[in-house]
Amino acid sequence: MGKTALVLAGGGSRGSYELGVWQALREMDIGIDIVTGTSIGAINGSLITQGDYETAVALWDKIETSHVFDVQIDEQQNVRQKVVQTYRTFVRNFIKHGGTGSNPLKETLSSYFDEEKIRSSPIDYGVVTMEMDSRKPHELYKNEMPKGKMIDYILASASIYPAIKPYLIDGIRYIDGAYYDNLPVKMALARGATNIIAVDLEAFGVVKKEELRLARQVKLIRSYWDLGPTLVFDRMTIRRNIRLGYLDTLKAYGAYDGHAYTFICGFAKKLTQDFSKKAEEAGILLHNTTDKNSMLDKMFWGRITKFLVERGVTETNTSNIALVCAEVAGETFGLSSEKIYSQDIWLKRLKKEVDAVQIPDKLKGSTDNKQGILDTLRDTTTLFNKRVRTKYAALVIKEILKTQDTQKLLTNVTIMPDAFFGGAYLVLQNLV
C-alpha cells in the first residue's frame, strides 16, 4: 500500500477549501500518514496532524481578516470593498512599518494549536519557510523543530512578505514558504510517501509540478471555480470554498461525476450516450461528422481542444465534450456549483433559467438569415451578456441544422466556442 501524504498548498483564505478536502477524506475513511504544507497549508496541516477536525471547523467558522492581520476592517462590507480596504492598509503599513503585523494570527492560532498532540501524533508533519535575507529555504519536519517553537515556524511559513512583516525567530527573519515551494510534494516523498493527495489552491507561489510525477499515485485536487481573494477572510466565501473542496474531493475518488459541477453517479454515462446519439443524428461536435483533412476542420478541432484544456480537460473525446457542453451551459445560466444534481433536476433548473432569458428585438428573426449571422454574433459578444449569446447561439444552431450547413456550424464554433458549446447542449437536450 505504501504511505499516503496529504500535501497542502498556501493561499490565505483559500485554505478553507482544504478543510472541505479533509472533511471528504474523513468520510471516506482515507488514512493519512504524512502531512506537508506551506503557509495556510501549514496551519491546516497542524490541525490535521492533531486530529482535531471539530477544532478546525470552529477556527474557520469564526475567523475574520482582523483575526489574522493587524488591520481594521468593516465586516459588513461586500468582498470587493473588503479587498480594497485591506490592501490599502497593506500598502500603507509597508511604507510606514515595512509590512503589516500578524500578531492576531498568533493569538488566534494559539487557541487551537496543540504542539504536544502534533508531536505525539502518528502522522508525520512538515512545513516550508524561507530566510528573507539569505533566501535559504527551510523544509522542517516536526522532529526538527525545537520544542516550544513549532508555532513560530508555522507562522513563519505564513508570513507573505511584503504584505506581512517577516517573522523573527532567534534573530533571523523568515518569510512565506510559497517563495520556495507552495506545494511541498518533495517533503512528502522524502518521508517515504508513495501516494500523494495534493491540494493546489492556485495562489501566489512556486509550484514544482515535476515532483508530482515522481509519486507512484497522485490525486491533484483543485477547484475549477475562483476561490476568491487570498488575504481577505470573508465568511460567505469561506463556507462556499469548504463546500467546493468537499465536493471536488468526492469527485476525485469517483463518488460523484462532473468537473466544474457535481452530478450523481451515472449522470456522465447517460449524458454521453444521449449526447453521442443526438449529436450523431444532428451532425455536430463529433469527429466522424467532418472532413478531418480540411483546414476548417483542423481549426475546429484545434479550438475545441484548446477550450477543453482551458477547462482542465486534457482528452478530447465524446464523453468529455458532452460533459463540458453541459457544464458550460450550467455556468452560463448561473446554476449553483455547491449543489449535487441528478439529470432531471439539472435539466429542470437549467430550463427555468434559459426560459427566463429574452432575446433582444434586434436579434429576433435573424437566426435563419444566412447572410450576416456571423456579424450579428460578433456584435453579441460585446452588446449582450453570455446568457443571451448562448441562447441565441442555440437558435442559430437549430436553423443551421435544418440546412445541414456543417461548414457554417464549424465556423461559428471556432469563433465563439463558449456560446456554441452551451448552445449545442441546449439544442440536443431540447431546452430551446
XYZ file of C-alpha atoms in Angstrom:
432
model
C 0.000 0.000 0.000
C 2.776 2.451 0.871
C 2.407 5.725 2.723
C -0.219 8.318 1.850
C 0.642 12.003 2.116
C -1.675 14.989 2.119
C 0.144 17.971 0.602
C -1.484 21.337 1.287
C -0.721 24.485 -0.681
C -0.663 28.015 0.631
C -3.273 30.556 -0.389
C -4.531 32.527 2.604
C -8.289 32.408 2.999
C -8.485 29.949 0.103
C -7.238 27.428 2.632
C -10.864 26.950 3.683
C -11.069 24.728 0.581
C -8.603 22.372 2.298
C -10.977 21.944 5.219
C -13.570 20.630 2.760
C -10.979 18.225 1.360
C -10.258 16.933 4.865
C -13.977 16.535 5.544
C -14.366 14.311 2.484
C -11.256 12.257 3.265
C -12.578 11.625 6.776
C -15.955 10.490 5.459
C -14.259 8.101 3.038
C -12.012 6.833 5.850
C -8.852 7.548 3.878
C -5.887 7.355 6.215
C -3.128 9.973 6.127
C 0.436 9.080 7.134
C 2.163 12.354 6.269
C 1.017 15.971 6.047
C 3.179 18.673 4.493
C 2.071 22.238 3.995
C 3.068 25.782 3.182
C 1.551 28.944 4.679
C -2.179 28.324 5.320
C -1.454 24.726 4.297
C 0.968 24.505 7.226
C -1.711 25.863 9.565
C -4.373 23.459 8.313
C -1.791 20.674 8.358
C -1.091 21.232 12.042
C -4.768 20.731 12.905
C -4.983 17.647 10.691
C -1.919 16.181 12.389
C -3.547 16.890 15.770
C -6.621 15.038 14.531
C -8.837 17.902 15.665
C -11.411 18.218 12.887
C -14.009 19.969 15.057
C -11.343 22.421 16.190
C -10.521 23.230 12.575
C -14.214 23.712 11.793
C -14.538 26.095 14.738
C -11.483 28.066 13.602
C -12.729 28.530 10.047
C -16.236 29.303 11.238
C -15.077 32.209 13.389
C -12.067 33.587 11.573
C -12.118 37.096 10.097
C -9.434 39.242 8.468
C -8.818 41.152 11.711
C -8.138 37.798 13.444
C -5.210 37.249 11.077
C -3.630 40.649 10.371
C -3.261 43.974 12.175
C -5.979 45.629 10.103
C -9.273 47.234 10.976
C -11.978 46.194 8.561
C -15.735 46.584 8.366
C -17.001 43.003 8.086
C -20.412 44.272 6.908
C -18.930 45.392 3.590
C -19.047 43.220 0.471
C -15.957 41.262 -0.563
C -14.811 43.820 -3.112
C -14.920 46.624 -0.546
C -13.075 44.467 1.985
C -10.321 43.762 -0.537
C -9.851 47.449 -1.316
C -9.769 48.421 2.366
C -7.405 45.584 3.321
C -4.922 46.123 0.511
C -4.814 49.856 1.142
C -3.842 49.027 4.720
C -1.123 46.648 3.495
C 0.381 49.335 1.242
C 0.243 51.972 3.963
C 1.782 49.657 6.560
C 4.550 48.560 4.209
C 5.533 52.169 3.553
C 5.409 53.100 7.239
C 6.436 49.905 9.012
C 7.845 47.500 6.411
C 4.709 45.374 6.411
C 1.588 44.507 8.381
C 1.840 42.672 11.666
C 0.450 39.150 12.129
C 0.149 39.098 15.916
C -3.621 38.459 15.659
C -2.890 35.241 13.755
C -0.526 34.049 16.501
C -3.143 34.789 19.147
C -5.866 33.096 17.096
C -3.819 30.004 16.285
C -2.602 29.659 19.875
C -6.204 28.991 20.909
C -6.438 25.970 18.598
C -2.849 24.732 18.308
C -1.528 21.878 20.460
C 2.164 21.170 19.961
C 2.173 18.094 22.178
C -0.645 16.488 20.193
C 1.252 17.141 16.974
C 4.495 15.654 18.313
C 2.750 12.545 19.662
C 0.583 12.059 16.565
C 1.350 9.032 14.343
C 1.055 11.409 11.377
C 4.354 12.915 10.251
C 4.199 16.671 9.656
C 6.357 19.225 7.854
C 6.323 22.885 6.835
C 8.217 25.133 4.425
C 9.590 28.594 5.119
C 12.487 30.728 3.861
C 15.062 33.051 5.365
C 14.385 36.513 3.983
C 17.937 37.840 3.855
C 19.850 34.768 2.666
C 16.907 33.304 0.662
C 17.780 29.968 2.246
C 14.778 27.608 2.248
C 13.869 25.518 5.269
C 11.866 22.297 4.949
C 11.265 21.320 8.549
C 9.605 18.176 9.865
C 8.100 18.192 13.326
C 11.058 16.348 14.886
C 13.392 19.059 13.534
C 11.572 22.000 15.128
C 12.802 22.993 18.603
C 10.274 22.305 21.335
C 8.120 25.324 22.082
C 8.851 26.902 18.701
C 6.734 24.844 16.344
C 4.056 27.505 16.201
C 6.719 30.060 15.283
C 7.861 28.061 12.262
C 4.253 27.613 11.169
C 3.692 31.375 11.406
C 6.978 31.991 9.584
C 5.698 29.763 6.787
C 2.630 32.018 6.550
C 4.398 35.410 6.537
C 3.727 36.549 2.993
C 6.093 39.479 2.570
C 5.716 42.368 1.614
C 2.068 42.372 2.707
C 3.090 40.830 6.045
C 6.191 41.582 8.065
C 8.906 38.911 8.126
C 8.630 36.608 11.135
C 11.560 36.746 13.561
C 12.958 33.529 15.062
C 16.247 33.668 17.002
C 17.205 36.893 15.255
C 16.576 35.519 11.751
C 13.837 36.957 9.531
C 11.638 34.364 7.834
C 9.071 34.771 5.058
C 6.344 32.691 3.454
C 7.373 29.260 2.200
C 5.478 29.945 -1.026
C 8.585 31.740 -2.271
C 10.352 28.373 -2.366
C 7.684 25.645 -2.650
C 3.994 26.337 -2.278
C 3.026 22.689 -2.779
C 5.673 20.692 -0.874
C 5.407 17.305 -2.557
C 9.153 16.789 -2.282
C 8.966 16.849 1.507
C 6.336 14.114 1.464
C 8.343 11.964 -0.955
C 11.441 12.360 1.228
C 9.459 10.825 4.107
C 8.571 7.781 2.030
C 5.200 8.770 0.588
C 4.133 6.761 -2.436
C 0.575 8.055 -2.694
C 0.134 11.818 -2.898
C -3.067 13.783 -2.366
C -2.065 17.294 -3.418
C -4.396 20.249 -2.878
C -3.469 23.169 -5.117
C -5.165 26.476 -4.266
C -3.688 28.120 -7.386
C -2.485 31.097 -5.399
C 0.797 33.034 -5.367
C 3.924 30.934 -5.050
C 6.247 28.391 -6.653
C 4.687 25.031 -7.541
C 7.175 22.357 -8.612
C 4.925 20.304 -10.838
C 7.673 17.917 -11.906
C 7.733 16.466 -8.394
C 4.153 15.270 -8.752
C 5.327 12.873 -11.434
C 7.720 11.163 -9.018
C 4.966 9.703 -6.864
C 3.525 6.274 -7.597
C -0.036 7.578 -7.343
C -1.202 11.191 -7.374
C -4.565 12.809 -6.867
C -4.316 16.510 -7.652
C -7.313 18.311 -6.214
C -8.055 21.852 -7.325
C -11.150 23.916 -7.940
C -12.456 24.897 -11.340
C -14.013 27.927 -9.664
C -12.261 31.049 -8.415
C -11.781 30.629 -4.666
C -11.679 34.359 -4.043
C -9.088 36.771 -2.615
C -6.275 35.257 -0.585
C -5.781 37.904 2.120
C -9.407 38.707 2.945
C -11.293 36.258 5.156
C -14.951 36.597 4.181
C -17.447 34.273 5.888
C -19.625 33.532 2.843
C -16.596 32.868 0.631
C -15.105 30.566 3.263
C -18.285 28.496 3.533
C -18.510 28.203 -0.250
C -14.880 27.099 -0.505
C -15.324 24.431 2.154
C -18.238 23.017 0.186
C -16.296 23.067 -3.093
C -13.303 21.317 -1.510
C -15.602 18.648 -0.134
C -17.351 18.014 -3.460
C -14.161 18.108 -5.551
C -12.536 15.504 -3.321
C -15.514 13.173 -3.523
C -15.426 13.542 -7.321
C -11.694 12.826 -7.374
C -12.448 9.462 -5.739
C -15.365 8.649 -8.044
C -18.179 9.189 -5.559
C -19.793 11.666 -7.967
C -19.481 12.657 -11.615
C -18.516 16.032 -13.006
C -15.685 18.520 -13.209
C -16.924 22.052 -12.542
C -20.266 20.738 -11.260
C -21.222 17.715 -9.178
C -23.614 15.062 -10.505
C -24.837 11.782 -9.058
C -23.026 8.738 -10.430
C -24.337 7.647 -13.798
C -25.029 11.192 -14.981
C -21.918 11.312 -17.192
C -22.557 7.874 -18.710
C -26.168 8.643 -19.584
C -25.216 12.103 -20.814
C -22.561 10.624 -23.090
C -24.960 8.046 -24.520
C -27.723 10.578 -25.149
C -25.359 13.245 -26.399
C -23.500 10.866 -28.700
C -26.710 9.606 -30.290
C -28.273 13.033 -30.721
C -25.040 14.692 -31.840
C -24.507 11.986 -34.443
C -28.046 12.421 -35.722
C -27.583 16.185 -35.842
C -24.097 16.013 -37.299
C -22.340 18.259 -34.770
C -19.405 18.077 -32.342
C -18.293 14.539 -33.237
C -15.101 13.512 -35.022
C -16.787 11.425 -37.676
C -19.043 14.192 -38.953
C -16.448 16.339 -40.729
C -13.607 16.135 -43.211
C -10.578 15.786 -40.973
C -8.236 16.896 -43.727
C -9.854 20.276 -44.321
C -8.304 23.442 -42.889
C -11.622 24.398 -41.299
C -11.913 21.043 -39.589
C -8.390 21.339 -38.195
C -9.196 24.815 -36.888
C -12.448 23.484 -35.430
C -10.879 20.616 -33.500
C -7.893 22.730 -32.524
C -10.219 25.320 -30.995
C -12.291 22.653 -29.245
C -9.157 21.020 -27.799
C -7.896 24.378 -26.537
C -11.273 25.135 -24.971
C -11.313 21.760 -23.206
C -7.773 22.248 -21.876
C -8.755 25.676 -20.544
C -11.413 23.896 -18.511
C -8.979 21.297 -17.160
C -9.870 18.517 -19.642
C -6.871 17.029 -21.461
C -8.516 14.290 -23.547
C -10.799 15.184 -26.450
C -13.481 12.503 -26.630
C -17.258 12.362 -26.819
C -17.667 11.889 -23.065
C -15.584 14.940 -22.195
C -17.183 17.075 -24.900
C -20.648 16.128 -23.648
C -19.764 16.949 -20.047
C -18.140 20.264 -20.981
C -21.177 21.242 -23.052
C -23.451 20.562 -20.085
C -21.217 22.391 -17.616
C -20.697 25.394 -19.902
C -24.468 25.711 -20.158
C -24.812 25.432 -16.382
C -22.119 28.031 -15.745
C -23.555 30.405 -18.336
C -27.033 30.283 -16.843
C -25.838 30.568 -13.260
C -26.541 27.137 -11.756
C -25.023 26.724 -8.310
C -21.679 24.927 -8.079
C -22.470 23.882 -4.495
C -25.342 21.508 -5.306
C -25.418 17.845 -6.248
C -27.548 17.265 -9.332
C -29.469 14.390 -10.847
C -30.112 14.671 -14.569
C -33.763 15.564 -14.028
C -33.030 18.319 -11.528
C -30.187 19.657 -13.663
C -32.372 19.916 -16.771
C -35.309 21.341 -14.828
C -33.248 24.132 -13.268
C -31.394 24.863 -16.474
C -34.660 25.033 -18.435
C -36.053 27.545 -15.940
C -33.031 29.828 -16.354
C -32.988 29.506 -20.155
C -36.683 30.336 -20.446
C -36.142 33.471 -18.376
C -33.691 34.895 -20.936
C -35.264 37.192 -23.511
C -33.727 37.533 -26.965
C -33.410 41.262 -27.865
C -35.656 42.524 -30.648
C -32.720 43.258 -32.959
C -31.805 39.549 -32.977
C -35.280 38.118 -33.428
C -35.843 36.627 -36.837
C -32.170 36.781 -37.779
C -31.267 33.184 -36.979
C -32.394 31.906 -40.378
C -30.714 34.719 -42.304
C -27.587 33.146 -43.735
C -26.080 36.493 -44.641
C -24.866 38.411 -41.649
C -25.253 35.746 -38.940
C -21.576 35.907 -38.073
C -21.630 39.710 -37.911
C -24.629 39.546 -35.614
C -22.869 37.034 -33.380
C -19.770 39.193 -33.192
C -21.964 42.077 -32.087
C -23.480 39.980 -29.316
C -20.049 39.301 -27.802
C -19.900 42.917 -26.736
C -23.508 44.101 -26.783
C -25.162 41.365 -24.753
C -24.407 39.041 -21.881
C -23.358 35.402 -22.129
C -26.842 34.084 -21.473
C -28.245 35.947 -24.460
C -25.312 34.903 -26.648
C -25.676 31.248 -25.695
C -29.430 31.095 -26.157
C -29.099 32.916 -29.458
C -26.313 30.521 -30.491
C -28.669 27.625 -29.754
C -31.300 29.145 -32.029
C -28.669 29.641 -34.742
C -27.579 26.009 -34.416
C -31.175 24.846 -34.821
C -31.521 26.832 -38.040
C -28.158 25.673 -39.392
C -29.073 22.045 -38.700
C -32.183 22.464 -40.836
C -29.974 23.335 -43.797
C -27.248 20.809 -42.871
C -24.666 23.558 -43.461
C -21.923 21.941 -41.395
C -19.264 24.334 -42.669
C -21.131 27.328 -41.258
C -21.575 25.492 -37.965
C -17.849 24.758 -37.687
C -17.023 28.398 -38.399
C -19.379 29.575 -35.675
C -17.979 27.137 -33.100
C -14.444 28.262 -33.925
C -15.356 31.921 -33.385
C -17.463 31.537 -30.220
C -16.751 28.175 -28.561
C -18.308 29.022 -25.182
C -21.637 30.096 -26.669
C -21.739 27.184 -29.112
C -20.749 24.519 -26.600
C -23.520 25.688 -24.299
C -25.861 26.292 -27.207
C -25.281 22.814 -28.619
C -26.227 21.320 -25.261
C -29.437 23.354 -25.172
C -30.349 22.141 -28.655
C -29.506 18.486 -28.062
C -31.468 18.493 -24.783
C -34.443 20.312 -26.360
C -34.150 23.239 -23.958
C -34.812 25.862 -26.639
